[in-house]
mmCIF file of C-alpha atoms and ligand atoms in Angstrom:
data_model
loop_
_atom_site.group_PDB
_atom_site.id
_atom_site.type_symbol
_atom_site.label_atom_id
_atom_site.label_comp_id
_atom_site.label_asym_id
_atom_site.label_seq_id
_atom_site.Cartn_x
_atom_site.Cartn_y
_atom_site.Cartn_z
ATOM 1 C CA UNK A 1 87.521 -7.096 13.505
ATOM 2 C CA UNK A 2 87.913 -9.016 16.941
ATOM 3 C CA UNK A 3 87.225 -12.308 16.673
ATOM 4 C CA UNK A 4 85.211 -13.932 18.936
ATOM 5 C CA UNK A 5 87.000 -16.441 22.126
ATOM 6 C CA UNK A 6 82.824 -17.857 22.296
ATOM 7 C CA UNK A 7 82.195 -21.061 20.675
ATOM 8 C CA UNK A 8 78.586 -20.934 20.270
ATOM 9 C CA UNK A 9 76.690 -17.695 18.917
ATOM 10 C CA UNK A 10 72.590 -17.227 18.962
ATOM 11 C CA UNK A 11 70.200 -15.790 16.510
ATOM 12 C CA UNK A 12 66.844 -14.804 15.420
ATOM 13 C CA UNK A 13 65.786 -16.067 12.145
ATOM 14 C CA UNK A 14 62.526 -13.924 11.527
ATOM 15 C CA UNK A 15 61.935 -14.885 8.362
ATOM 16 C CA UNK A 16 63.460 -17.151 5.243
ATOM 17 C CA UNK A 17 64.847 -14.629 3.899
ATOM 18 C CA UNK A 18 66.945 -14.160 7.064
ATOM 19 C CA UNK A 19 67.988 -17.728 7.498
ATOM 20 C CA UNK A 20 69.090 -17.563 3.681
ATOM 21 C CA UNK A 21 71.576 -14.549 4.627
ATOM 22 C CA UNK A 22 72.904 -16.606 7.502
ATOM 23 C CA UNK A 23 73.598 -19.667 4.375
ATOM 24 C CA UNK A 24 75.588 -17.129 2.281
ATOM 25 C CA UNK A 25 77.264 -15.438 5.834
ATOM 26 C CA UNK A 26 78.642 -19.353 6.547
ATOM 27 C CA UNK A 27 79.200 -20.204 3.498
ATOM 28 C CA UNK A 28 81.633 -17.281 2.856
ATOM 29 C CA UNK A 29 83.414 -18.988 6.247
ATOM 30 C CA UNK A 30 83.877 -22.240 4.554
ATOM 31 C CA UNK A 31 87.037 -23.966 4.228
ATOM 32 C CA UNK A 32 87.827 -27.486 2.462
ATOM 33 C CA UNK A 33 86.802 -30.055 4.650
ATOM 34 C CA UNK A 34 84.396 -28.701 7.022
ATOM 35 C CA UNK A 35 81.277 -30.530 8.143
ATOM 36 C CA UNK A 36 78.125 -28.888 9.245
ATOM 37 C CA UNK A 37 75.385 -30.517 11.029
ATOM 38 C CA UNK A 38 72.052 -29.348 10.722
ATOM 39 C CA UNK A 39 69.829 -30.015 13.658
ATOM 40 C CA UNK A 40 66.159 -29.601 13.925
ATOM 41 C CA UNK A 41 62.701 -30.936 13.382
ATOM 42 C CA UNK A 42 60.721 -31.628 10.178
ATOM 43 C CA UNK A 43 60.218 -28.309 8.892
ATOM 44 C CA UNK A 44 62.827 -26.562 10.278
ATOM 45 C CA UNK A 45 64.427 -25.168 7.990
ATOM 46 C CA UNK A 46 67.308 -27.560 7.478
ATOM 47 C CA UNK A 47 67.547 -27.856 3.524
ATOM 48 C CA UNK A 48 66.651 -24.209 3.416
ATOM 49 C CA UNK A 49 69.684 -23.156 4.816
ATOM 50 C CA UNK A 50 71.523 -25.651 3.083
ATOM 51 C CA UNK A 51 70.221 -24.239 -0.396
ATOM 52 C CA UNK A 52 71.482 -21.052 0.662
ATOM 53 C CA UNK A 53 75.008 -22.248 1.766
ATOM 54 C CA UNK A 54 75.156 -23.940 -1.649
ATOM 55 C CA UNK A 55 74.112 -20.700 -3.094
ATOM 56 C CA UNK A 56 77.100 -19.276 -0.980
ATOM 57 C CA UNK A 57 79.577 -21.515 -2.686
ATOM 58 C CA UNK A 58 78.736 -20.836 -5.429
ATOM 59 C CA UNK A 59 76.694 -24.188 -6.706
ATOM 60 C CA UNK A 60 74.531 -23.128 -9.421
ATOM 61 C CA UNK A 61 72.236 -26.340 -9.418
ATOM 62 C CA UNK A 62 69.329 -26.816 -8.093
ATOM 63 C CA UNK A 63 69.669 -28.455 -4.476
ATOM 64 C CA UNK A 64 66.829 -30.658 -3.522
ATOM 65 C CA UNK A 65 66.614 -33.277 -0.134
ATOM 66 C CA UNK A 66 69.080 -36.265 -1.457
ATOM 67 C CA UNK A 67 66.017 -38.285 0.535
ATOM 68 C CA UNK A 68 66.800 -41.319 -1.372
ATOM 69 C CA UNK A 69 70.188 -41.701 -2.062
ATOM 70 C CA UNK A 70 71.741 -40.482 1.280
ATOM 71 C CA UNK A 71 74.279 -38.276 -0.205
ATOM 72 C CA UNK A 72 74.042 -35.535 -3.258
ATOM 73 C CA UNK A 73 77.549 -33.817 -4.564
ATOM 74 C CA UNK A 74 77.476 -30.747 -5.800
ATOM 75 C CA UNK A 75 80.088 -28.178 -7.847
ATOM 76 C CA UNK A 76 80.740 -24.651 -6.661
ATOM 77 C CA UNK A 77 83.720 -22.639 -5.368
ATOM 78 C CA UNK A 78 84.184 -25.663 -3.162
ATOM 79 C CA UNK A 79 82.464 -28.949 -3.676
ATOM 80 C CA UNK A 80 79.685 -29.478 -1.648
ATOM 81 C CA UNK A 81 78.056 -32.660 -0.286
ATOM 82 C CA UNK A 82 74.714 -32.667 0.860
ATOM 83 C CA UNK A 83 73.654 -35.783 2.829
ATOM 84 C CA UNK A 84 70.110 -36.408 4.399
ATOM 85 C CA UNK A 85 69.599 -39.214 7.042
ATOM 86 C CA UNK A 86 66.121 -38.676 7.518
ATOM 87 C CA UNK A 87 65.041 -41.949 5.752
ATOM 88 C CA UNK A 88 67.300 -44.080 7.791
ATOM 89 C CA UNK A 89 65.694 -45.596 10.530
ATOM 90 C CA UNK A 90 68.167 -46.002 13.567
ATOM 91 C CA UNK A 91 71.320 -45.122 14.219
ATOM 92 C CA UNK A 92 73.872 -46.189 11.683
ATOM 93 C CA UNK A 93 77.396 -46.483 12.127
ATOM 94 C CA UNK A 94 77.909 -43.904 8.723
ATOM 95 C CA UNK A 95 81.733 -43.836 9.655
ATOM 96 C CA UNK A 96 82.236 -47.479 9.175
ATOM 97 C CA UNK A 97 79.940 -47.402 6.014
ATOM 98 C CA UNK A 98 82.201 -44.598 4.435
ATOM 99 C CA UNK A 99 79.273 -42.149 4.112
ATOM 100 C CA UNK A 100 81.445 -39.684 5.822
ATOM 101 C CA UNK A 101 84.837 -40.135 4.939
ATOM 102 C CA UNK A 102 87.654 -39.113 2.846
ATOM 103 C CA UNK A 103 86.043 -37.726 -0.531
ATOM 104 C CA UNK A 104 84.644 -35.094 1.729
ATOM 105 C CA UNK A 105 88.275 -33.724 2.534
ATOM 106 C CA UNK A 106 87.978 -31.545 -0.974
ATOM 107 C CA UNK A 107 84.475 -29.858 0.093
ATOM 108 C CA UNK A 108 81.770 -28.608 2.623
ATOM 109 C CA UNK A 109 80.005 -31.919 4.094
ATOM 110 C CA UNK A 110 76.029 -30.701 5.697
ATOM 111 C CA UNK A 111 74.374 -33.210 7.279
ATOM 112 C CA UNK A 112 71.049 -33.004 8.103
ATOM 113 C CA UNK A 113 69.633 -35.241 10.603
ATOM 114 C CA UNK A 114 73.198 -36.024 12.601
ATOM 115 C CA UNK A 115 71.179 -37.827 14.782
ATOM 116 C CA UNK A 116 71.125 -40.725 13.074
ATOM 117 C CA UNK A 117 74.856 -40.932 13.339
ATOM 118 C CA UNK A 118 75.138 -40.975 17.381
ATOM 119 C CA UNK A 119 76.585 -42.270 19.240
ATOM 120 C CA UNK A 120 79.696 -41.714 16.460
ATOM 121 C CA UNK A 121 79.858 -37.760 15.924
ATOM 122 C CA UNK A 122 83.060 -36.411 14.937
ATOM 123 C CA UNK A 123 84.014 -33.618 17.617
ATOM 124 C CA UNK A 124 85.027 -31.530 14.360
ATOM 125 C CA UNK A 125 82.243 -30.004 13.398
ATOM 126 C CA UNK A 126 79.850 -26.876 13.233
ATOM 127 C CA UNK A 127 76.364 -27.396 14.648
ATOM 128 C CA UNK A 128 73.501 -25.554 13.301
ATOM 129 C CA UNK A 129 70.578 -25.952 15.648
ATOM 130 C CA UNK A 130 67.256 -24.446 14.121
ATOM 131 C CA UNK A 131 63.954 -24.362 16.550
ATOM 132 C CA UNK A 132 61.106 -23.287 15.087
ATOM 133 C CA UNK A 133 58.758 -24.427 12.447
ATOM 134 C CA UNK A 134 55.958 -23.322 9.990
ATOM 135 C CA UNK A 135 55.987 -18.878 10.256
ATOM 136 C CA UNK A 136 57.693 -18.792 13.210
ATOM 137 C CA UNK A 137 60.668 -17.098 13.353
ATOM 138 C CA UNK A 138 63.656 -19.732 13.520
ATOM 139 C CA UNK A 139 66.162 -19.576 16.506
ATOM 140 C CA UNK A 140 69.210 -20.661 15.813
ATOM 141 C CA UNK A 141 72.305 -21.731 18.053
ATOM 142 C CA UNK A 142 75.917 -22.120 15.993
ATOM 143 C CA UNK A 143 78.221 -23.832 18.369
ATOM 144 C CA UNK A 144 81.902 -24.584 16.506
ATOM 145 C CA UNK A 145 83.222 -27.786 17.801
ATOM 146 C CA UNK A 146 86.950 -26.405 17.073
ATOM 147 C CA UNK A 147 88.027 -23.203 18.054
ATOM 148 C CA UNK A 148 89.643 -22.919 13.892
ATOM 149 C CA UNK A 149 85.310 -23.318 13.395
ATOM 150 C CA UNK A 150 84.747 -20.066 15.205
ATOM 151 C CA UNK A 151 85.291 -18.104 11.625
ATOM 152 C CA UNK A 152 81.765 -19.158 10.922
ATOM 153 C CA UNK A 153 80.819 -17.679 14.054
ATOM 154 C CA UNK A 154 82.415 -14.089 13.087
ATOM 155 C CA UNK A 155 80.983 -14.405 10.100
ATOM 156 C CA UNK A 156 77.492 -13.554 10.960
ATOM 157 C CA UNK A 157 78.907 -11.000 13.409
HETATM 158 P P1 ADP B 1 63.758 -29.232 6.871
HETATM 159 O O1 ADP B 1 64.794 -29.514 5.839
HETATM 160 O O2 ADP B 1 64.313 -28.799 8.183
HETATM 161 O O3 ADP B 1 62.768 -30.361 7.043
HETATM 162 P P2 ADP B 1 62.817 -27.270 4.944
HETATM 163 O O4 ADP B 1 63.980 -26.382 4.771
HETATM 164 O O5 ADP B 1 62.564 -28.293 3.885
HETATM 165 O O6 ADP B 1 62.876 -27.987 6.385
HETATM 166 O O7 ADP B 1 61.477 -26.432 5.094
HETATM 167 C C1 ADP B 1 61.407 -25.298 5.936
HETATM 168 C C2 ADP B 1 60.187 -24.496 5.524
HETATM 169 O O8 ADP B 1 59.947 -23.462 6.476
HETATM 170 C C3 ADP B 1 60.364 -23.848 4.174
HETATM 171 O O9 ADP B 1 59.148 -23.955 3.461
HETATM 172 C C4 ADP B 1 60.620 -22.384 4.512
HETATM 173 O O10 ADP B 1 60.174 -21.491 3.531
HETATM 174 C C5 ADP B 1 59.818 -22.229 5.801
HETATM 175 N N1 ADP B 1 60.272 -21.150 6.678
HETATM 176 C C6 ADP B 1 59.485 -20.225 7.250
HETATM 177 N N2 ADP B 1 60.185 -19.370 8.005
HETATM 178 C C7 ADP B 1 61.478 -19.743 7.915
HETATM 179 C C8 ADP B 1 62.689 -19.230 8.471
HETATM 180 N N3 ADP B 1 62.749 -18.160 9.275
HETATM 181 N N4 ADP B 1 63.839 -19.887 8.159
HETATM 182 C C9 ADP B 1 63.807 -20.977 7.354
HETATM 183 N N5 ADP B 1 62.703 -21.514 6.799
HETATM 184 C C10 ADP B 1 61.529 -20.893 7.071
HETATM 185 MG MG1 MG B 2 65.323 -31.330 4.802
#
């Protein structure tokens, strides 16, 4: 297959089901050390896809919003560390405070709300930007932040 010289890709979501294919289509992409930022409202869809990327790897427990303790770790074909920064209420400087750092080397780091880590966002990442909430069917922009990131975007080809 031709891979793609694009660094962002766009697509319709119509329905959960949909966005949960896209999880397992990126999660097939993954490679040791990635980090995926999940962008979007309350609602979105944000831990929805990130069940079904765990799913993709291969993690067999149940994956739930770490909404208290910043940062769940899961086991699958790669480890997998789910972090939610909803509850924090500013910016943080995560970097310094070695919420993303090292460990994450050996696994697949998604972030949901990034936000709260501006103005300190690593360059190397995938961004997964879901618009859309309640029924609607989700649009969803992938931009890779490396051109080695673009194998998630021929994944989903
Ligand atoms: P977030 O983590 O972004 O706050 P959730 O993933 O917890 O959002 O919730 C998204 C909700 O929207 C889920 O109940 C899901 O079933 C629903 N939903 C409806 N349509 C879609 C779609 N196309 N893609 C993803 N989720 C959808
Ligand atoms: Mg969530």
């Amino acid at each position: 297959m031709h891979a793609t010289t694009q660094l962002e890709r766009h697509l319709v979501c119509s329905d959960p089901s949909a966005t949960s294919a896209l999880g397992l289509a990126l999660a097939g992409a993954a490679h040791a050390g990635d980090l995926i930022f999940l962008w979007g409202d309350l609602g979105a869809g944000k831990t929805h896809l990130a069940k079904a990327i765990g799913a993709g790897l291969g993690v067999t427990d149940t994956i739930t919003s770490p909404t208290f303790i910043l940062m769940a770790e899961y086991t699958g074909r790669l480890p997998l560390f789910h972090v939610d920064l909803y509850r924090l209420a500013g910016s943080v400087d995560a970097l310094a405070g070695g919420l993303i750092d090292d460990r994450q080397a050996t696994g697949v780091t998604l972030v949901e709300w990034p936000d709260r880590l501006e103005p300190a966002l690593p360059a190397r990442r995938l961004d997964v930007i879901i618009d859309g909430a309640g029924d609607d069917p989700r649009s969803i922009t992938l931009r890779a932040g490396d051109p080695d990131l673009r194998r998630y975007l021929d994944a989903v080809r």
